[in-house]
Short mmCIF file of C-alpha atoms in Angstrom, two decimals:
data_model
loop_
_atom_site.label_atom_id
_atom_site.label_comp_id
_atom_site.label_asym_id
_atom_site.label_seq_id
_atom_site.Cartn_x
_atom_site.Cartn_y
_atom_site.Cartn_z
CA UNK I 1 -4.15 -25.23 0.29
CA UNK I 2 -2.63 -22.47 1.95
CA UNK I 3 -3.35 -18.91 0.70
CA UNK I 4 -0.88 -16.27 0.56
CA UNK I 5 -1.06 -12.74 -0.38
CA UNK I 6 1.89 -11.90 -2.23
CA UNK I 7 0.78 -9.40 -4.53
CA UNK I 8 -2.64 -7.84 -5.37
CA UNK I 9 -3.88 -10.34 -8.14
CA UNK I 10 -3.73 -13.34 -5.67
CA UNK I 11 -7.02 -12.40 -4.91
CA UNK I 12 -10.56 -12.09 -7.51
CA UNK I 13 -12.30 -8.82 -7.26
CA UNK I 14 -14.51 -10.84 -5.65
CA UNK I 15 -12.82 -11.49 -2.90
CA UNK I 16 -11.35 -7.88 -2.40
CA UNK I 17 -14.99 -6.86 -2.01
CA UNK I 18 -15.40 -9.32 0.61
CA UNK I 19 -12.30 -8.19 2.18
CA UNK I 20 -13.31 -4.74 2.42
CA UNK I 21 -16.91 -5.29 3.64
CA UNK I 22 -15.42 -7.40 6.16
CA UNK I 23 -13.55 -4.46 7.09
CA UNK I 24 -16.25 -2.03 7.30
CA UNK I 25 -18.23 -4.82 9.87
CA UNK I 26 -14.82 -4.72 12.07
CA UNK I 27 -14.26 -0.81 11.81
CA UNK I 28 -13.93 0.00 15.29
CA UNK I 29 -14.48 -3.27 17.17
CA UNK I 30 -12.39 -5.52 19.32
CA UNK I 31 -13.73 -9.52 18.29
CA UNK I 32 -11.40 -12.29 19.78
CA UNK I 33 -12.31 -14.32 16.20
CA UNK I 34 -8.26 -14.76 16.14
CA UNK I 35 -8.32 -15.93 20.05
CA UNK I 36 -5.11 -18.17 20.64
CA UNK I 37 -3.55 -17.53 16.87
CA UNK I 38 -0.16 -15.74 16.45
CA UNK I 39 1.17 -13.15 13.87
CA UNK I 40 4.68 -12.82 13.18
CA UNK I 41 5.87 -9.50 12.08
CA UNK I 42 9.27 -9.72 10.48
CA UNK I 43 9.97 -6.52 9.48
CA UNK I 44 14.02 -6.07 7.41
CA UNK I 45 12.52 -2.80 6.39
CA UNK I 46 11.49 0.41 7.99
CA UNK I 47 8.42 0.78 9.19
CA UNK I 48 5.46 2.91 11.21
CA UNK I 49 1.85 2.47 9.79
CA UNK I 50 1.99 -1.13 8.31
CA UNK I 51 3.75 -2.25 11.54
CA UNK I 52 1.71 -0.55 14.36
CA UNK I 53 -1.58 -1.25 12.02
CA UNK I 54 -0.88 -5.40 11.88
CA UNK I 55 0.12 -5.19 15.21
CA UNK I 56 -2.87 -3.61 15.90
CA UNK I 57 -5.07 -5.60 14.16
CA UNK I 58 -4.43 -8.89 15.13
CA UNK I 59 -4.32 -7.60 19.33
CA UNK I 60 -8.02 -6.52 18.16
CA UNK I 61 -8.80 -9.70 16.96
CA UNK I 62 -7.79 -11.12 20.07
CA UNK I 63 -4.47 -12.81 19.05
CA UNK I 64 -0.64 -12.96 19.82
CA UNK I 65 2.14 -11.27 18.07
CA UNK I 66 5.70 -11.95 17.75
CA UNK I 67 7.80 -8.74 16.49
CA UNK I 68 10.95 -7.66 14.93
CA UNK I 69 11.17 -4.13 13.96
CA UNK I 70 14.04 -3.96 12.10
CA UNK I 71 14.95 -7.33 11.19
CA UNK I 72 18.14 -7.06 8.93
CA UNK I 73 20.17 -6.02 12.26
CA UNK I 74 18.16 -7.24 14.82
CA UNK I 75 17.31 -11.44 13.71
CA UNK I 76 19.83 -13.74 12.64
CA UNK I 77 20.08 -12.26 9.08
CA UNK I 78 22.89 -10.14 10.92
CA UNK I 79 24.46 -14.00 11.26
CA UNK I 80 24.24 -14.60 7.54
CA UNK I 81 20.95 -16.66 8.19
CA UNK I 82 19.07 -16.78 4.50
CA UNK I 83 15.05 -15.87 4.58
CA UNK I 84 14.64 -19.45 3.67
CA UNK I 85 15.70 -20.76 6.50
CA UNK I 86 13.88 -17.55 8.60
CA UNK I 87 10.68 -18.82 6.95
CA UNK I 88 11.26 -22.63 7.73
CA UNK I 89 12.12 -21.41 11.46
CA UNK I 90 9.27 -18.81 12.14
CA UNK I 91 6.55 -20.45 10.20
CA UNK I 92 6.64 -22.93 12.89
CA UNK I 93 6.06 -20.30 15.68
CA UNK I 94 3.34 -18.62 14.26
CA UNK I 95 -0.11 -19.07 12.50
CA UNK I 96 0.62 -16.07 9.94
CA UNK I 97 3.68 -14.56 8.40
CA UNK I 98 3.47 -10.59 7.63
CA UNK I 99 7.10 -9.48 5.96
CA UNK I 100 8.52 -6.45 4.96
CA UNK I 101 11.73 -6.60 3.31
CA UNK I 102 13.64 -3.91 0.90
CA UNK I 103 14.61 -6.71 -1.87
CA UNK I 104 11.86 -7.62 -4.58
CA UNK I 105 10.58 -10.59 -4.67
CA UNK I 106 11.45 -11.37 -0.76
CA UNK I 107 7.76 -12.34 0.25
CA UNK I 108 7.78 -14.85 -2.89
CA UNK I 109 10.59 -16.74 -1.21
CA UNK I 110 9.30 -16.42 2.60
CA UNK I 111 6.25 -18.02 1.04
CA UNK I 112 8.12 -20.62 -1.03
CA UNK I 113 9.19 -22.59 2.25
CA UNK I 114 6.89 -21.41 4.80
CA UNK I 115 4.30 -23.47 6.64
CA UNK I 116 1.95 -20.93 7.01
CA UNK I 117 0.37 -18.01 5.47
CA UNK I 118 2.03 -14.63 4.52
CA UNK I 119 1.45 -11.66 3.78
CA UNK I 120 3.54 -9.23 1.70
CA UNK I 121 3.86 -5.92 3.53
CA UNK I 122 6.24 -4.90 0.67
CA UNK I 123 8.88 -5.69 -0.88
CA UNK I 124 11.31 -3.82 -2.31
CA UNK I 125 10.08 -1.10 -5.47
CA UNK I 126 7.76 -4.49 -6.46
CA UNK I 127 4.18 -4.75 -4.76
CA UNK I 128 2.34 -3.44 -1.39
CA UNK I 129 -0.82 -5.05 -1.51
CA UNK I 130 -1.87 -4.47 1.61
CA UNK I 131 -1.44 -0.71 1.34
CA UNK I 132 -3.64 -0.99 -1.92
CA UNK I 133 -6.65 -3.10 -0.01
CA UNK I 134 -6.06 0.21 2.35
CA UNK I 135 -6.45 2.36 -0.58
CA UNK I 136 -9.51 0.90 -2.26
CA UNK I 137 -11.53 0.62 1.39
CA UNK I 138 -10.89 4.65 1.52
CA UNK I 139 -11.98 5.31 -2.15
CA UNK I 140 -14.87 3.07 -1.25
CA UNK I 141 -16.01 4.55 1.83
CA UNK I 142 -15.57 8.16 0.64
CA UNK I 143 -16.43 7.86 -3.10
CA UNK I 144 -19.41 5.08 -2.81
CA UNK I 145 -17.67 3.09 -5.82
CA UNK I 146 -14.58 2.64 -8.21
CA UNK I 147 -16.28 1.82 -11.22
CA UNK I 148 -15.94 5.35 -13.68
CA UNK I 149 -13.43 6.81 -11.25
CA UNK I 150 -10.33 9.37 -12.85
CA UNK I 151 -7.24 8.72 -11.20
CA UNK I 152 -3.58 10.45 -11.11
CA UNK I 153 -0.67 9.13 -9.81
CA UNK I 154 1.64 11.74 -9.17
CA UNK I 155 5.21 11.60 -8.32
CA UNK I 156 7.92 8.69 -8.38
CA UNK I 157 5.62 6.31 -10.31
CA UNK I 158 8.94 3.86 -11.16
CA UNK I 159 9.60 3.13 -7.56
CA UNK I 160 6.91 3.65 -5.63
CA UNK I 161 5.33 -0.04 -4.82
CA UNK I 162 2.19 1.41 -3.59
CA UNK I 163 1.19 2.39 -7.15
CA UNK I 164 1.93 -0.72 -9.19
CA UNK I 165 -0.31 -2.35 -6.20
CA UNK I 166 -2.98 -0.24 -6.77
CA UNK I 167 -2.80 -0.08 -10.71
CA UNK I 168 -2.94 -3.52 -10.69
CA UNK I 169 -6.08 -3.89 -8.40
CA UNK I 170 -7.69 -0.99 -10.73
CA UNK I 171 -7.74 -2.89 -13.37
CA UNK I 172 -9.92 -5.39 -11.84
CA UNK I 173 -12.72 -2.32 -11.85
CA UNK I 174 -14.77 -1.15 -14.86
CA UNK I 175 -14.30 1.79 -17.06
CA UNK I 176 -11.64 3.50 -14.99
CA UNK I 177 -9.03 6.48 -16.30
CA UNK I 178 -6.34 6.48 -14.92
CA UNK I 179 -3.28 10.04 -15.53
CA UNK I 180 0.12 9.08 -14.83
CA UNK I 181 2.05 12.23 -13.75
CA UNK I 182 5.78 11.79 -13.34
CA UNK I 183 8.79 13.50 -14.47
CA UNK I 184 10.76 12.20 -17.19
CA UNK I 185 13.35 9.18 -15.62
CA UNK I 186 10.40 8.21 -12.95
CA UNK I 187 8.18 6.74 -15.17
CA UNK I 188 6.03 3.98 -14.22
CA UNK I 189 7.96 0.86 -15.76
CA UNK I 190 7.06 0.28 -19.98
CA UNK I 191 6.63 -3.57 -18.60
CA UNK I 192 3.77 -2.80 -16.67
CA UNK I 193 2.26 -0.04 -18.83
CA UNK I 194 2.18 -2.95 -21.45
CA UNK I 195 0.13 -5.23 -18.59
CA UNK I 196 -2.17 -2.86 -17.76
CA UNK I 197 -3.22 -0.86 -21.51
CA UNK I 198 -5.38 -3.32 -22.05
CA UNK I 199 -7.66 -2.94 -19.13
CA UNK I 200 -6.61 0.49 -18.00
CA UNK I 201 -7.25 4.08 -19.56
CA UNK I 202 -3.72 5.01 -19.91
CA UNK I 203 -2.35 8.57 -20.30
CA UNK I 204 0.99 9.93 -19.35
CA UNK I 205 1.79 13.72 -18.42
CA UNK I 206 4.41 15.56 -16.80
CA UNK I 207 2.52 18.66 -15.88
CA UNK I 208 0.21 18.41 -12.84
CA UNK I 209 -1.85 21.66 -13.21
CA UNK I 210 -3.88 20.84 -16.02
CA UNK I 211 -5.08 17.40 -14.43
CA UNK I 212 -6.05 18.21 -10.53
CA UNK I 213 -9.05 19.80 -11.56
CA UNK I 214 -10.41 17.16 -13.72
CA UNK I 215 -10.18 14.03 -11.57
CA UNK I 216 -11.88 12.07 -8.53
CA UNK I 217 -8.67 10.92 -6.99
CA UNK I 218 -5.10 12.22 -6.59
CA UNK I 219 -2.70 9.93 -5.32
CA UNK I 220 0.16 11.44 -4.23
CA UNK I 221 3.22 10.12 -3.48
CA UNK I 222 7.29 10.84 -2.17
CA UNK I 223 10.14 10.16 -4.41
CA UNK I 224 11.71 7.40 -2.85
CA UNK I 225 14.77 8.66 -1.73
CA UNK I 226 16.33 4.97 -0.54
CA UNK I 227 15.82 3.38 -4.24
CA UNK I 228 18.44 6.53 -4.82
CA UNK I 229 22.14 5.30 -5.20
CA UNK I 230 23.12 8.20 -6.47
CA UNK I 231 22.02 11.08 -4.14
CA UNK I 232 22.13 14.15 -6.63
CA UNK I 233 19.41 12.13 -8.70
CA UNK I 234 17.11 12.33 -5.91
CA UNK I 235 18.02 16.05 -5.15
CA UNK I 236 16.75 16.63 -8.65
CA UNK I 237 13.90 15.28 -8.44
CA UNK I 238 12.58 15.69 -4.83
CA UNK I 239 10.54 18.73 -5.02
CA UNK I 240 9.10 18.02 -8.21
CA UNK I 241 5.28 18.14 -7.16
CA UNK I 242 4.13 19.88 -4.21
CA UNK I 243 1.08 20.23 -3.77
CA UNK I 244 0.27 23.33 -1.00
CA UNK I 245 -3.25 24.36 -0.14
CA UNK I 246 -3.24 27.34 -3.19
CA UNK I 247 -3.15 24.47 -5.64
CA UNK I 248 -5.28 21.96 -3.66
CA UNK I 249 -7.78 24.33 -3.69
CA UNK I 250 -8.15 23.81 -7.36
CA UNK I 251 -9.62 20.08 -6.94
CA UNK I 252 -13.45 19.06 -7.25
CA UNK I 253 -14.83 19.57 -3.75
CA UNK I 254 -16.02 15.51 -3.82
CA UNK I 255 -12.61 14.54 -4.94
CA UNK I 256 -9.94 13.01 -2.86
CA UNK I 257 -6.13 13.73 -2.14
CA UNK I 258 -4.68 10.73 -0.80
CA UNK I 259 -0.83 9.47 0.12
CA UNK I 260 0.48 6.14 1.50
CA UNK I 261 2.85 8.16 3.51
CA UNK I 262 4.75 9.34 5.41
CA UNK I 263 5.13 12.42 3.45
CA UNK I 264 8.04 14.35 3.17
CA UNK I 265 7.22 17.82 1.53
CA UNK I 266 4.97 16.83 -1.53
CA UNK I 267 1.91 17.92 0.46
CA UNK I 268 2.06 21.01 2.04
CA UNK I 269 0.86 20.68 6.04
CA UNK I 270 -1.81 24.29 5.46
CA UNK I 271 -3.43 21.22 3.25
CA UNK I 272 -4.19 19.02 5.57
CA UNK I 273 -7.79 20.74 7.00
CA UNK I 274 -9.20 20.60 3.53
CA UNK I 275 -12.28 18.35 2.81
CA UNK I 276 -10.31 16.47 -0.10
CA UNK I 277 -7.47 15.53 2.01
CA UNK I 278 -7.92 11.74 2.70
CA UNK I 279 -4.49 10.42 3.69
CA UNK I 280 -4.66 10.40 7.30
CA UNK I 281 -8.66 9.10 7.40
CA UNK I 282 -6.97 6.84 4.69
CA UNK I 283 -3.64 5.75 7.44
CA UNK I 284 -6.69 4.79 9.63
CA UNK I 285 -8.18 3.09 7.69
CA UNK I 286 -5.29 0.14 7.58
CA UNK I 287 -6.34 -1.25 11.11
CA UNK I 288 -9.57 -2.63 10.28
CA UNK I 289 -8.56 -3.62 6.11
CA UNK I 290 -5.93 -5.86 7.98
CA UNK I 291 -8.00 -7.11 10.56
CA UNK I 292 -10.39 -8.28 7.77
CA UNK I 293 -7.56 -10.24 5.87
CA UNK I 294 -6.10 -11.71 8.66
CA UNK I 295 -9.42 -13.38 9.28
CA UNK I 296 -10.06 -14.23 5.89
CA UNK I 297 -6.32 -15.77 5.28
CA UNK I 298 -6.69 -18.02 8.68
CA UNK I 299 -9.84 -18.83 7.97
CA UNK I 300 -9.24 -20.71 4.77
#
């Protein structure tokens, strides 16, 4: 059967552990385990780190890529071609499908008629599990484990991907808290606070101060100003939390400040020097996560 990763709970706990100490045996290694295999990158959505890092990954690994960095005017979807029929087409050109894509639920259908196995690289304001792999392999590697951990999620917690991802994947882990810090109208969705209460500790605030000294992980992130249609909404909201180094100064010295990125203003650059900020070790981190699932997806 072929495996897919579409969202984070395709895979047991289990297996994310084996996926991230995979990882750590790859960090920093070129293997040609993926000799002669191919990895197509169809990509309808902008993209830097999750690009370059797949890319990267599977050249490590010792196999081919095929590339399209902005798919929705560069492939035949400019001709009206429908992602069903891109899937049927490309899944017979390559040994792996990664796809980014800005409407939910676009990997779901890649997957439905591909031949081959793919990979969600996000989709729309629904799920980035690879990001979240990426995520748990830095909390890991900097925090020893995720059992007991305090978490806050600051900032647009209704559109951000990144966070439903790793919410969900939390709530594989024991006895974790997580602080939901968002202002009023960015909310995390009441349809997934009601899927995760019962194996989540759940609190919502609006008010950051109180919280970053108390917890072993912030996770910032932007408000995503292209889920906007209405652009005084996201003037409103942009600057909501910024955290500069005054304030990041205020966090446990063991506990980490991470982002999916890219940032826009929400962390201050005069941060970025501090022991606690993670994000960039965290960007790094990506290359060898994906190399590890890559393996372990074409090696069912």
């Amino acid at each position: 059967m072929i495996r897919h990763l579409l969202g984070i709970r395709d895979f047991s706990r289990e297996e994310i552990e084996a996926i991230l100490k995979s990882a750590e045996e790859l960090r920093g290694k070129r293997e040609p385990i993926l000799k002669d295999r191919i990895m197509a990158a169809l990509f309808f959505e902008a993209s830097t780190r999750t690009r370059f890092s797949f890319e990267s990954a599977m050249l490590r690994l010792g196999g081919g890529i095929l590339s399209t960095e902005n798919g929705l005017q560069s492939s035949s979807a400019v001709k009206g071609e429908t992602l069903e029929d891109t899937a049927r087409i490309v899944s017979g050109y390559a040994d792996i499908i990664v796809v980014r894509h800005p409407e939910e639920g676009a990997a779901k259908r890649v997957a439905a008629y591909s031949r081959v196995p793919v990979i969600n690289a996000g989709d729309g304001g629904s799920e980035h599990p690879t990001q979240t792999l990426t995520d748990l392999s830095t909390i890991m590697r900097e925090r020893g484990s995720i059992d007991g951990l305090s978490v806050a999620f600051v900032g647009d917690l209704k559109n951000g991907r990144t966070v439903k991802s790793l919410l969900r994947s939390l709530a594989l882990f024991r006895d974790v808290q997580v602080t939901l810090v968002s202002p009023v109208g960015l909310q995390l969705p009441e349809a997934i606070m009601s899927e995760l209460s019962g194996s989540l500790h759940l609190s919502v605030v609006s008010d950051l101060l109180p919280v970053i000294s108390l917890v072993d992980v912030i996770y910032q992130t932007r408000i995503q100003k292209e889920r906007f249609t209405d652009p005084g909404e996201y003037e409103k909201y942009k600057s909501c939390y910024r955290i500069d180094r005054e304030l990041a100064q205020k966090m446990k010295r063991e506990s980490l400040l991470m982002h999916p990125l890219p940032r826009i203003d929400e962390i201050a650059p005069d941060v970025d020097d501090l022991p606690q900020a993670a994000y960039f070790r965290q960007a790094e981190n990506g290359v060898s996560v994906r190399m590890a699932l890559l393996h372990f997806l074409l090696a069912q």
